Amino acid sequence: MNKKQKQIKVFIDFDGTITEKDVCNEIFKKFGKFHNHINRLFDGEIDMVEFWNLEIADLENELTEKELLDFIADFQPAPYFAEFVEFLKSENIPITVISDGFDLYINNILSSSGHKNIGKVYSNRLIYENGKFRAEYPYASENCPCPAAMCKRNAILRSSDEFDIIVFIGDGFSDYCAARHSDINFAKGALSAYCNEKRIPHYPYKSFFDITLKLKQIIKNNKIKQRNEAYINRKNAVEAE
């Protein structure tokens, strides 16, 4: 490996990771019929795009963009996230947000909390026009088996080079594919359970304080390196695309 080409890049999920609560789910619980469709998704009757479209179709008819944004105004990044971002900036490590949620609330929360210029954000799009909401899925992939409408694997491939060290932080089932293609994983919740099941090396965490501390140690001890299985998975994915 040509070490001169090596660069650490951090990819991070949004709902339940950057924010403690899953903002997207909270929106549909408040204004939609979330519980009508979630079991169908988990049972494999519908895919993620179908699930989101059903959820959006069930939003209250009179719901406006302003009302939705007013609802999410109280959602903020998790504790120690700002410190984590500052640490990455001090190390010149770029951040990319990769989410199966929607840009409307993600961009708003990042902006209102002082993280407007955090880096590239890959997500689905939620558009309000003519009094209704509709979705677009610009990063969906038919070639990836990931259970998400926004292919996190492809977002990682699109934003990294062959010799980059990929760090991923996540918590849920839409993160499974990203974890398989990342060199260093920080995982909690369903993602941690998945990593244990599939024997994917990872660091469990409770907060961004834990992540910052561990990443500092890894960098200081010069233990930043590519995971062979992840490197092969990324290489095979590039060839498949």
Short mmCIF file of C-alpha atoms in Angstrom, two decimals:
data_model
loop_
_atom_site.label_atom_id
_atom_site.label_comp_id
_atom_site.label_asym_id
_atom_site.label_seq_id
_atom_site.Cartn_x
_atom_site.Cartn_y
_atom_site.Cartn_z
CA MET A 1 0.00 0.00 0.00
CA ASN A 2 1.26 3.46 -0.82
CA LYS A 3 1.11 5.18 2.57
CA LYS A 4 1.40 8.64 1.01
CA GLN A 5 -2.08 8.18 -0.42
CA LYS A 6 -3.60 7.13 2.91
CA GLN A 7 -6.17 9.48 4.44
CA ILE A 8 -8.62 8.97 7.28
CA LYS A 9 -12.22 9.77 6.36
CA VAL A 10 -15.15 9.67 8.77
CA PHE A 11 -18.65 8.69 7.64
CA ILE A 12 -21.47 9.07 10.11
CA ASP A 13 -25.14 8.19 10.30
CA PHE A 14 -27.59 10.90 11.40
CA ASP A 15 -30.75 9.57 13.09
CA GLY A 16 -29.95 7.95 16.42
CA THR A 17 -26.25 8.70 15.93
CA ILE A 18 -25.64 12.41 15.45
CA THR A 19 -28.98 12.87 17.22
CA GLU A 20 -29.87 10.69 20.19
CA LYS A 21 -33.42 10.08 18.94
CA ASP A 22 -34.39 8.90 15.48
CA VAL A 23 -35.81 12.22 14.25
CA CYS A 24 -37.33 10.70 11.13
CA ASN A 25 -39.29 8.10 13.09
CA GLU A 26 -40.42 10.77 15.56
CA ILE A 27 -41.81 12.85 12.69
CA PHE A 28 -43.87 9.98 11.34
CA LYS A 29 -45.02 8.94 14.80
CA LYS A 30 -46.24 12.48 15.41
CA PHE A 31 -47.80 13.31 12.04
CA GLY A 32 -48.24 9.99 10.24
CA LYS A 33 -49.13 6.34 10.82
CA PHE A 34 -45.71 4.92 11.61
CA HIS A 35 -46.89 1.73 13.28
CA ASN A 36 -49.11 0.79 10.33
CA HIS A 37 -46.13 -0.06 8.14
CA ILE A 38 -43.03 -0.77 10.25
CA ASN A 39 -43.81 -4.45 10.80
CA ARG A 40 -44.35 -4.93 7.05
CA LEU A 41 -40.89 -3.50 6.49
CA PHE A 42 -39.26 -5.78 9.06
CA ASP A 43 -41.15 -8.78 7.66
CA GLY A 44 -39.82 -8.07 4.17
CA GLU A 45 -43.22 -7.35 2.62
CA ILE A 46 -42.07 -3.90 1.47
CA ASP A 47 -38.67 -2.33 0.87
CA MET A 48 -37.39 0.93 2.32
CA VAL A 49 -38.51 3.14 -0.57
CA GLU A 50 -42.02 1.70 -0.36
CA PHE A 51 -42.00 2.19 3.41
CA TRP A 52 -40.98 5.85 3.17
CA ASN A 53 -43.51 6.53 0.40
CA LEU A 54 -46.30 5.02 2.50
CA GLU A 55 -45.23 7.04 5.53
CA ILE A 56 -45.15 10.27 3.53
CA ALA A 57 -48.52 9.54 1.94
CA ASP A 58 -49.97 9.12 5.45
CA LEU A 59 -48.75 12.49 6.73
CA GLU A 60 -51.54 14.75 7.93
CA ASN A 61 -53.16 16.51 4.98
CA GLU A 62 -52.86 19.94 6.55
CA LEU A 63 -49.24 19.54 7.69
CA THR A 64 -47.04 22.36 6.42
CA GLU A 65 -43.28 22.59 6.05
CA LYS A 66 -43.19 25.20 8.80
CA GLU A 67 -45.08 22.96 11.22
CA LEU A 68 -42.69 20.10 10.53
CA LEU A 69 -39.64 22.33 11.07
CA ASP A 70 -41.18 23.75 14.24
CA PHE A 71 -41.57 20.20 15.54
CA ILE A 72 -37.94 19.26 14.95
CA ALA A 73 -36.61 22.54 16.42
CA ASP A 74 -35.97 20.88 19.79
CA PHE A 75 -33.87 18.07 18.31
CA GLN A 76 -30.17 18.76 18.62
CA PRO A 77 -26.94 16.79 18.11
CA ALA A 78 -26.00 14.40 20.88
CA PRO A 79 -23.69 15.44 23.73
CA TYR A 80 -19.99 15.77 22.81
CA PHE A 81 -20.75 15.82 19.08
CA ALA A 82 -19.44 19.38 18.74
CA GLU A 83 -16.22 18.39 20.49
CA PHE A 84 -15.88 15.38 18.21
CA VAL A 85 -16.25 17.59 15.14
CA GLU A 86 -13.61 20.01 16.48
CA PHE A 87 -11.21 17.13 17.06
CA LEU A 88 -11.63 15.93 13.48
CA LYS A 89 -11.06 19.46 12.19
CA SER A 90 -7.86 19.70 14.23
CA GLU A 91 -6.65 16.50 12.57
CA ASN A 92 -7.82 17.58 9.08
CA ILE A 93 -10.12 14.56 8.91
CA PRO A 94 -13.13 15.15 6.63
CA ILE A 95 -16.65 14.20 7.72
CA THR A 96 -19.42 12.90 5.48
CA VAL A 97 -22.96 12.43 6.80
CA ILE A 98 -24.71 9.43 5.25
CA SER A 99 -28.35 9.00 6.20
CA ASP A 100 -31.41 7.08 5.07
CA GLY A 101 -33.45 9.97 6.44
CA PHE A 102 -34.38 13.21 4.71
CA ASP A 103 -32.47 16.38 3.90
CA LEU A 104 -35.22 18.76 5.06
CA TYR A 105 -34.74 18.10 8.76
CA ILE A 106 -31.09 16.97 8.62
CA ASN A 107 -29.85 20.20 7.06
CA ASN A 108 -32.05 22.26 9.37
CA ILE A 109 -30.77 20.59 12.55
CA LEU A 110 -27.14 20.76 11.43
CA SER A 111 -27.49 24.42 10.49
CA SER A 112 -29.32 25.47 13.65
CA SER A 113 -26.69 23.77 15.82
CA GLY A 114 -23.75 25.45 14.12
CA HIS A 115 -22.75 22.57 11.84
CA LYS A 116 -23.98 23.94 8.51
CA ASN A 117 -20.57 23.44 6.88
CA ILE A 118 -19.79 20.11 8.46
CA GLY A 119 -19.18 18.44 5.10
CA LYS A 120 -21.03 16.54 2.40
CA VAL A 121 -24.46 15.16 3.32
CA TYR A 122 -25.91 12.17 1.46
CA SER A 123 -29.58 11.53 2.20
CA ASN A 124 -33.01 11.15 0.69
CA ARG A 125 -34.89 14.32 -0.23
CA LEU A 126 -38.16 15.52 1.28
CA ILE A 127 -39.84 18.20 -0.82
CA TYR A 128 -42.84 20.33 0.09
CA GLU A 129 -44.78 21.72 -2.86
CA ASN A 130 -48.39 22.46 -3.68
CA GLY A 131 -49.34 21.81 -0.07
CA LYS A 132 -47.96 18.26 0.04
CA PHE A 133 -44.76 16.39 0.82
CA ARG A 134 -43.05 14.05 -1.62
CA ALA A 135 -39.74 12.20 -1.59
CA GLU A 136 -36.87 11.66 -4.00
CA TYR A 137 -34.19 9.00 -3.66
CA PRO A 138 -31.16 10.20 -5.64
CA TYR A 139 -28.75 7.74 -3.99
CA ALA A 140 -30.76 4.52 -4.21
CA SER A 141 -28.97 1.54 -5.76
CA GLU A 142 -30.39 -1.56 -7.41
CA ASN A 143 -26.98 -3.25 -7.23
CA CYS A 144 -26.59 -3.07 -3.46
CA PRO A 145 -28.40 -5.41 -1.04
CA CYS A 146 -28.46 -2.78 1.70
CA PRO A 147 -31.86 -2.40 3.44
CA ALA A 148 -31.98 1.33 2.79
CA ALA A 149 -33.30 3.82 0.25
CA MET A 150 -30.00 5.70 0.39
CA CYS A 151 -27.12 3.35 -0.39
CA LYS A 152 -24.50 4.09 2.25
CA ARG A 153 -22.00 1.76 0.62
CA ASN A 154 -22.05 3.79 -2.59
CA ALA A 155 -21.84 7.05 -0.66
CA ILE A 156 -18.64 5.78 0.94
CA LEU A 157 -17.26 4.66 -2.42
CA ARG A 158 -18.17 7.98 -4.04
CA SER A 159 -16.38 9.99 -1.36
CA SER A 160 -13.21 7.96 -0.85
CA ASP A 161 -10.15 6.68 -2.71
CA GLU A 162 -8.66 3.21 -2.76
CA PHE A 163 -6.16 3.74 0.05
CA ASP A 164 -8.30 5.83 2.39
CA ILE A 165 -9.00 4.58 5.90
CA ILE A 166 -12.78 4.49 6.32
CA VAL A 167 -14.18 5.17 9.78
CA PHE A 168 -17.93 4.63 10.18
CA ILE A 169 -20.22 5.51 13.08
CA GLY A 170 -23.77 4.18 13.24
CA ASP A 171 -26.53 2.52 15.22
CA GLY A 172 -29.20 0.89 13.04
CA PHE A 173 -30.07 -1.64 10.38
CA SER A 174 -29.61 0.84 7.53
CA ASP A 175 -25.94 0.94 8.60
CA TYR A 176 -25.19 -2.75 8.08
CA CYS A 177 -23.83 -2.32 4.57
CA ALA A 178 -21.65 0.63 5.55
CA ALA A 179 -20.09 -1.38 8.38
CA ARG A 180 -19.14 -4.22 6.03
CA HIS A 181 -17.24 -1.75 3.85
CA SER A 182 -15.52 0.24 6.60
CA ASP A 183 -12.14 -0.27 8.20
CA ILE A 184 -12.93 1.05 11.67
CA ASN A 185 -16.48 0.84 13.01
CA PHE A 186 -18.04 2.51 16.03
CA ALA A 187 -21.39 0.86 16.68
CA LYS A 188 -24.26 0.79 19.14
CA GLY A 189 -27.79 -0.63 19.17
CA ALA A 190 -28.82 -2.84 16.26
CA LEU A 191 -25.58 -2.18 14.41
CA SER A 192 -23.48 -3.42 17.32
CA ALA A 193 -25.57 -6.60 17.50
CA TYR A 194 -25.14 -7.09 13.74
CA CYS A 195 -21.39 -6.61 13.95
CA ASN A 196 -21.23 -9.20 16.74
CA GLU A 197 -23.30 -11.64 14.69
CA LYS A 198 -21.21 -11.17 11.53
CA ARG A 199 -17.92 -10.93 13.44
CA ILE A 200 -17.19 -7.45 12.12
CA PRO A 201 -14.59 -5.77 14.36
CA HIS A 202 -16.04 -2.68 16.01
CA TYR A 203 -15.86 -0.42 19.03
CA PRO A 204 -19.08 -0.23 21.06
CA TYR A 205 -19.81 3.29 22.30
CA LYS A 206 -22.28 5.21 24.41
CA SER A 207 -21.41 8.78 23.43
CA PHE A 208 -19.21 10.86 21.17
CA PHE A 209 -16.91 11.31 24.15
CA ASP A 210 -16.11 7.57 23.88
CA ILE A 211 -15.57 7.81 20.13
CA THR A 212 -13.27 10.82 20.38
CA LEU A 213 -11.18 9.22 23.11
CA LYS A 214 -10.79 5.93 21.24
CA LEU A 215 -10.04 7.56 17.88
CA LYS A 216 -7.39 9.74 19.52
CA GLN A 217 -5.78 6.62 20.95
CA ILE A 218 -5.87 4.79 17.63
CA ILE A 219 -4.25 7.71 15.82
CA LYS A 220 -1.66 8.31 18.56
CA ASN A 221 -0.67 4.64 18.60
CA ASN A 222 -0.51 4.58 14.80
CA LYS A 223 -3.08 1.79 14.60
CA ILE A 224 -4.94 3.38 11.71
CA LYS A 225 -4.97 0.80 8.96
CA GLN A 226 -7.26 -0.76 6.41
CA ARG A 227 -9.26 -3.84 7.33
CA ASN A 228 -8.52 -6.42 4.66
CA GLU A 229 -12.10 -7.70 4.36
CA ALA A 230 -13.47 -4.16 4.09
CA TYR A 231 -10.88 -3.25 1.45
CA ILE A 232 -11.86 -6.30 -0.61
CA ASN A 233 -15.56 -5.54 -0.18
CA ARG A 234 -15.02 -1.99 -1.43
CA LYS A 235 -12.94 -3.16 -4.36
CA ASN A 236 -15.56 -5.74 -5.37
CA ALA A 237 -18.33 -3.16 -5.03
CA VAL A 238 -16.52 -0.72 -7.32
CA GLU A 239 -16.13 -3.45 -9.93
CA ALA A 240 -19.80 -4.46 -9.57
CA GLU A 241 -20.99 -0.88 -10.09
#
